[in-house]
Coordinates of C-alpha atoms and ligand atoms in Angstrom, one line a residue:
M27 CA 86.4 -6.9 173.9
I28 CA 88.6 -6.6 170.6
L29 CA 90.2 -3.0 169.7
F30 CA 90.3 -2.4 165.8
K31 CA 91.7 1.3 164.5
K32 CA 91.7 -0.3 161.1
T33 CA 88.7 -0.6 158.8
G34 CA 89.9 -3.2 157.3
D35 CA 91.0 -4.8 160.3
L36 CA 87.3 -4.8 161.5
R37 CA 85.7 -5.8 157.8
R38 CA 87.7 -9.3 157.9
W39 CA 85.6 -9.7 161.7
I40 CA 82.8 -8.5 160.9
E41 CA 82.8 -11.2 158.0
Q42 CA 83.9 -13.7 160.1
Q43 CA 80.6 -12.7 162.6
Q44 CA 78.0 -12.3 158.9
I45 CA 79.4 -15.9 158.2
S46 CA 78.8 -17.5 162.0
G47 CA 75.1 -16.5 161.4
N48 CA 75.6 -13.0 163.8
A49 CA 73.5 -10.4 164.0
I50 CA 75.5 -7.8 164.1
G51 CA 74.1 -4.6 166.7
F52 CA 76.0 -0.9 166.0
V53 CA 76.0 1.8 168.7
P54 CA 78.0 4.7 167.1
T55 CA 79.5 7.8 169.1
M56 CA 81.6 10.2 169.8
G57 CA 82.9 9.0 172.8
A58 CA 83.1 10.5 176.7
L59 CA 80.8 8.1 177.1
H60 CA 78.4 8.1 180.1
A61 CA 75.1 5.6 181.3
G62 CA 73.0 6.8 177.8
H63 CA 75.5 5.7 175.6
I64 CA 75.9 2.7 177.9
S65 CA 72.4 2.3 177.5
L66 CA 72.2 1.5 174.0
I67 CA 75.2 -0.9 174.2
D68 CA 72.6 -2.7 177.0
I69 CA 69.6 -2.3 174.5
S70 CA 72.0 -3.2 171.7
K71 CA 73.1 -6.9 173.9
R72 CA 69.3 -7.7 174.6
S73 CA 68.4 -7.5 171.0
C74 CA 71.9 -8.7 168.6
P75 CA 74.4 -11.7 169.5
V76 CA 77.2 -9.0 168.7
T77 CA 77.5 -5.6 169.6
V78 CA 79.9 -3.1 167.9
C79 CA 80.7 0.2 169.3
S80 CA 82.6 2.9 167.5
I81 CA 84.1 6.1 168.7
F82 CA 84.8 8.9 166.5
V83 CA 84.9 12.7 166.7
N84 CA 83.9 13.1 163.1
P85 CA 85.2 16.5 162.4
T86 CA 82.7 16.8 159.2
Q87 CA 79.8 17.4 161.9
F88 CA 81.1 20.2 163.5
N89 CA 80.1 23.6 162.4
D90 CA 82.0 25.6 165.1
P91 CA 85.4 24.5 165.2
G92 CA 85.9 25.1 168.9
D93 CA 83.0 22.7 169.9
Y94 CA 85.3 20.1 167.7
Q95 CA 88.8 21.2 169.5
K96 CA 86.7 21.6 172.8
Y97 CA 84.8 17.7 172.9
P98 CA 86.0 15.9 175.6
I99 CA 88.0 12.3 174.8
T100 CA 88.3 10.1 177.5
I101 CA 89.4 7.2 175.7
E102 CA 90.9 4.9 178.7
K103 CA 87.7 5.4 180.7
D104 CA 85.3 4.6 177.9
I105 CA 87.2 1.5 177.4
A106 CA 87.1 0.2 180.2
L107 CA 82.7 1.1 180.6
L108 CA 82.5 -0.6 177.3
E109 CA 84.4 -3.8 178.0
A110 CA 82.0 -3.7 181.7
A111 CA 78.9 -3.4 179.7
G112 CA 80.2 -6.5 177.5
T113 CA 80.6 -4.8 174.0
D114 CA 82.2 -7.5 171.6
A115 CA 84.1 -4.8 169.5
L116 CA 85.4 -1.2 169.6
F117 CA 86.3 0.7 166.6
L118 CA 88.5 3.6 167.2
P119 CA 90.2 5.1 164.0
E120 CA 92.0 7.6 162.9
V121 CA 90.6 10.9 160.7
S122 CA 92.9 9.4 158.1
E123 CA 91.1 5.7 158.0
M124 CA 87.7 7.2 158.1
Y125 CA 88.6 10.3 155.2
P126 CA 91.4 8.9 153.5
D127 CA 90.9 11.3 150.8
G128 CA 90.9 14.2 152.9
I129 CA 87.6 16.3 154.5
T130 CA 87.0 18.5 151.6
N131 CA 85.0 18.6 148.6
L132 CA 82.9 15.4 150.4
E133 CA 79.5 13.9 149.3
T134 CA 76.2 15.8 149.8
Y135 CA 72.9 13.9 150.9
D136 CA 69.4 15.1 149.7
L137 CA 68.1 15.4 153.2
G138 CA 64.5 18.0 152.4
H139 CA 63.3 20.0 154.9
L140 CA 65.6 18.2 158.0
E141 CA 68.4 20.3 156.8
T142 CA 66.4 23.8 157.1
I143 CA 64.5 23.2 160.6
L144 CA 65.9 23.5 163.9
E145 CA 69.5 21.6 164.3
G146 CA 69.6 22.2 160.8
K147 CA 69.1 25.8 160.6
Y148 CA 71.4 26.8 163.4
R149 CA 73.9 24.2 162.5
P150 CA 74.6 24.4 158.8
G151 CA 76.3 21.6 157.2
H152 CA 76.1 19.4 160.6
F153 CA 73.7 16.9 159.3
Q154 CA 75.7 16.4 156.3
G155 CA 78.5 15.9 157.9
V156 CA 76.4 13.2 160.5
C157 CA 75.4 11.6 156.5
Q158 CA 79.2 11.3 155.8
V159 CA 80.3 9.8 158.8
M160 CA 77.1 7.3 159.1
R161 CA 77.4 6.5 155.6
R162 CA 81.3 5.1 155.7
L163 CA 80.2 3.1 159.5
L164 CA 77.2 1.8 158.0
R165 CA 79.0 0.5 155.1
L166 CA 81.7 -0.7 156.5
V167 CA 79.9 -2.6 159.9
R168 CA 76.7 -3.8 158.1
P169 CA 74.7 -3.8 161.0
D170 CA 71.3 -5.4 161.3
D171 CA 70.1 -2.9 164.1
L172 CA 71.6 0.7 164.5
F173 CA 70.6 2.2 167.8
M174 CA 70.7 6.0 168.7
G175 CA 69.2 7.3 171.0
S176 CA 66.3 10.2 170.9
K177 CA 68.1 12.9 172.7
D178 CA 69.3 13.1 168.9
Y179 CA 65.4 13.5 167.9
Q180 CA 66.3 15.0 164.6
Q181 CA 69.5 13.4 163.6
C182 CA 67.7 9.8 164.2
M183 CA 64.9 11.0 161.3
V184 CA 67.9 12.2 159.1
V185 CA 69.9 8.8 159.5
Q186 CA 66.4 7.2 158.9
R187 CA 66.6 8.9 155.9
L188 CA 70.2 8.3 154.6
I189 CA 69.0 4.7 155.4
H190 CA 66.4 4.9 153.0
L191 CA 68.7 7.1 150.1
M192 CA 71.1 3.9 150.6
D193 CA 68.1 1.1 150.6
W194 CA 69.9 -0.6 153.0
S195 CA 67.6 -3.1 155.7
I196 CA 69.1 -1.6 158.6
R197 CA 66.5 -1.3 161.2
L198 CA 67.2 2.0 163.1
H199 CA 65.9 1.8 167.1
R200 CA 65.9 5.1 168.8
C201 CA 66.2 4.4 172.4
P202 CA 65.2 6.3 175.6
I203 CA 66.8 9.6 176.7
V204 CA 68.6 8.8 180.0
R205 CA 69.1 11.4 182.4
E206 CA 70.4 12.9 185.8
P207 CA 68.7 12.8 188.6
D208 CA 67.8 16.2 188.8
G209 CA 66.6 15.9 185.2
L210 CA 69.3 17.2 182.9
A211 CA 69.8 14.9 179.7
M212 CA 73.4 13.3 180.1
S213 CA 75.5 14.7 177.4
S214 CA 79.2 14.4 176.6
R215 CA 79.1 18.3 176.9
N216 CA 77.6 18.1 180.2
T217 CA 81.7 17.9 181.6
R218 CA 82.3 21.4 180.1
L219 CA 79.7 22.9 182.4
T220 CA 80.8 25.0 185.2
P221 CA 79.3 24.1 188.6
P222 CA 76.7 26.7 188.4
E223 CA 76.1 26.4 184.6
R224 CA 75.6 22.6 185.4
Q225 CA 73.1 23.7 188.4
R226 CA 70.9 25.9 186.2
A227 CA 71.0 23.8 183.2
T228 CA 68.0 21.8 184.9
A229 CA 65.7 24.6 183.4
I230 CA 65.8 23.0 180.0
Y231 CA 64.0 19.7 181.2
Q232 CA 62.1 22.1 183.6
S233 CA 61.0 24.1 180.7
L234 CA 60.1 20.9 178.9
L235 CA 58.2 19.4 181.5
A236 CA 56.0 23.1 182.0
L237 CA 55.2 22.6 178.3
R238 CA 54.1 19.2 178.7
S239 CA 51.8 20.9 181.9
G240 CA 50.2 23.2 179.2
A241 CA 52.6 26.2 179.7
S242 CA 52.9 28.6 176.7
L243 CA 56.2 29.0 174.7
T244 CA 56.5 32.1 176.2
I245 CA 56.8 30.9 179.3
A246 CA 58.6 28.0 178.8
E247 CA 60.9 30.3 177.1
K248 CA 61.3 32.5 180.0
M249 CA 61.9 29.8 182.6
L250 CA 65.1 29.5 180.0
T251 CA 66.1 33.2 179.7
D252 CA 65.8 33.3 184.1
A253 CA 68.1 30.8 183.7
Q254 CA 70.9 32.7 181.9
F255 CA 70.2 30.3 178.6
R256 CA 70.8 31.8 175.2
T257 CA 67.9 30.0 173.2
D258 CA 68.0 28.5 169.4
Y259 CA 65.0 27.0 169.1
I260 CA 62.0 26.4 171.5
A261 CA 59.0 24.4 169.4
I262 CA 56.6 21.9 169.4
C263 CA 56.0 20.0 166.7
D264 CA 54.6 17.0 164.7
P265 CA 57.1 14.2 165.8
E266 CA 56.9 12.6 162.1
T267 CA 57.6 15.6 160.3
L268 CA 59.0 18.0 162.6
E269 CA 56.6 20.7 161.3
P270 CA 55.7 23.5 164.0
T271 CA 52.3 22.3 165.2
T272 CA 49.8 23.2 168.2
P273 CA 50.4 20.9 171.4
S274 CA 48.8 17.8 172.1
P275 CA 49.8 14.7 173.6
N276 CA 51.5 12.9 170.6
S277 CA 53.3 16.1 170.0
I278 CA 57.2 17.0 170.6
A279 CA 58.8 20.0 172.1
L280 CA 62.5 20.3 171.2
I281 CA 65.1 22.8 172.6
A282 CA 68.8 23.9 172.0
A283 CA 70.0 26.4 173.8
F284 CA 73.5 27.6 175.3
Q285 CA 74.7 28.0 178.8
G286 CA 77.7 29.9 178.2
E287 CA 79.6 28.3 175.8
V288 CA 78.0 25.2 176.2
R289 CA 75.2 24.4 173.8
L290 CA 73.1 21.5 174.6
I291 CA 69.9 20.0 173.5
D292 CA 66.6 17.9 174.8
N293 CA 63.3 17.0 174.1
L294 CA 59.8 15.6 175.7
Q295 CA 56.6 13.7 173.9
L296 CA 54.1 15.8 175.1
Ligands
LIG325 P1 77.4 11.0 171.0 O1 78.2 10.5 171.4 O2 76.9 12.4 171.3 O3 77.1 11.6 169.1 O4 76.0 10.0 171.1 C1 76.2 8.9 170.6 C2 74.9 8.3 170.4 O5 74.4 8.1 172.1 C3 73.8 9.1 169.6 O6 72.8 7.9 169.3 C4 73.5 9.8 170.8 O7 72.0 10.2 170.8 C5 73.2 8.9 172.2 N1 73.0 9.4 173.2 C6 73.7 10.5 173.9 N2 73.0 10.9 175.0 C7 72.2 10.5 175.2 C8 71.1 10.1 176.5 N3 71.3 10.8 177.5 N4 70.2 9.0 176.6 C9 70.6 8.1 175.3 N5 71.1 8.5 174.3 C10 72.2 9.3 174.2

């Protein structure tokens, strides 16, 4: 695996791949990698001759400065995991490399209602930050295929919108959620849970399963409260628009809730 820290070096390597006719698969991450991230690398490797991963904890997408400061960093372990998975190139830039003119007064994007509902409502500015970093990464890597996790369901919709706004032909693949044996969706933030919090955290998945079995939102929310979660939202939505809807096999249930200091999200198609 080749490690790049500078945009110019990565750009030259990408151009060589393009001249050789190699389609590029891209997996952007914030590091502290787990099996969920590696599943994206595996899916990319099955579809594309070249797989590029990035690790960059993007400051502009954190609406909570404490969350940014405490974001787990495990670079040595990440590099070993990516190498074992057969990743071709890792881009590991500094903040100044991604934002040479600083991180204030950056461009904004018209994200429509996606910015005011669910994650958009509870994390103001978050999706602008996601678009700011994704625009820079995608312009640099110019992937044919982009692999993202459906755990961040609304983020996938936002990035799809960015691709549309930029008139790019990148194919976005929404990949399945990888879970721990007890159902908790894998997340870099899980490492910040204390052992009792980690045990209680499984209530998110239990609550989603209850909704799938026909439980009301009130009952599902009580399951979260009983497990000491503070719920930002629990909603049943149309999978295309994320507008609230009545439960149906096609609808999707989404949850964001705090266990202690750690905010977790998850979703399940009903
Ligand atoms: P992050 O490092 O949290 O920004 O995530 C990088 C990518 O990995 C995003 O596309 C996430 O949706 C995806 N991802 C995170 N957790 C999981 C998981 N448990 N299963 C599948 N994909 C995931």
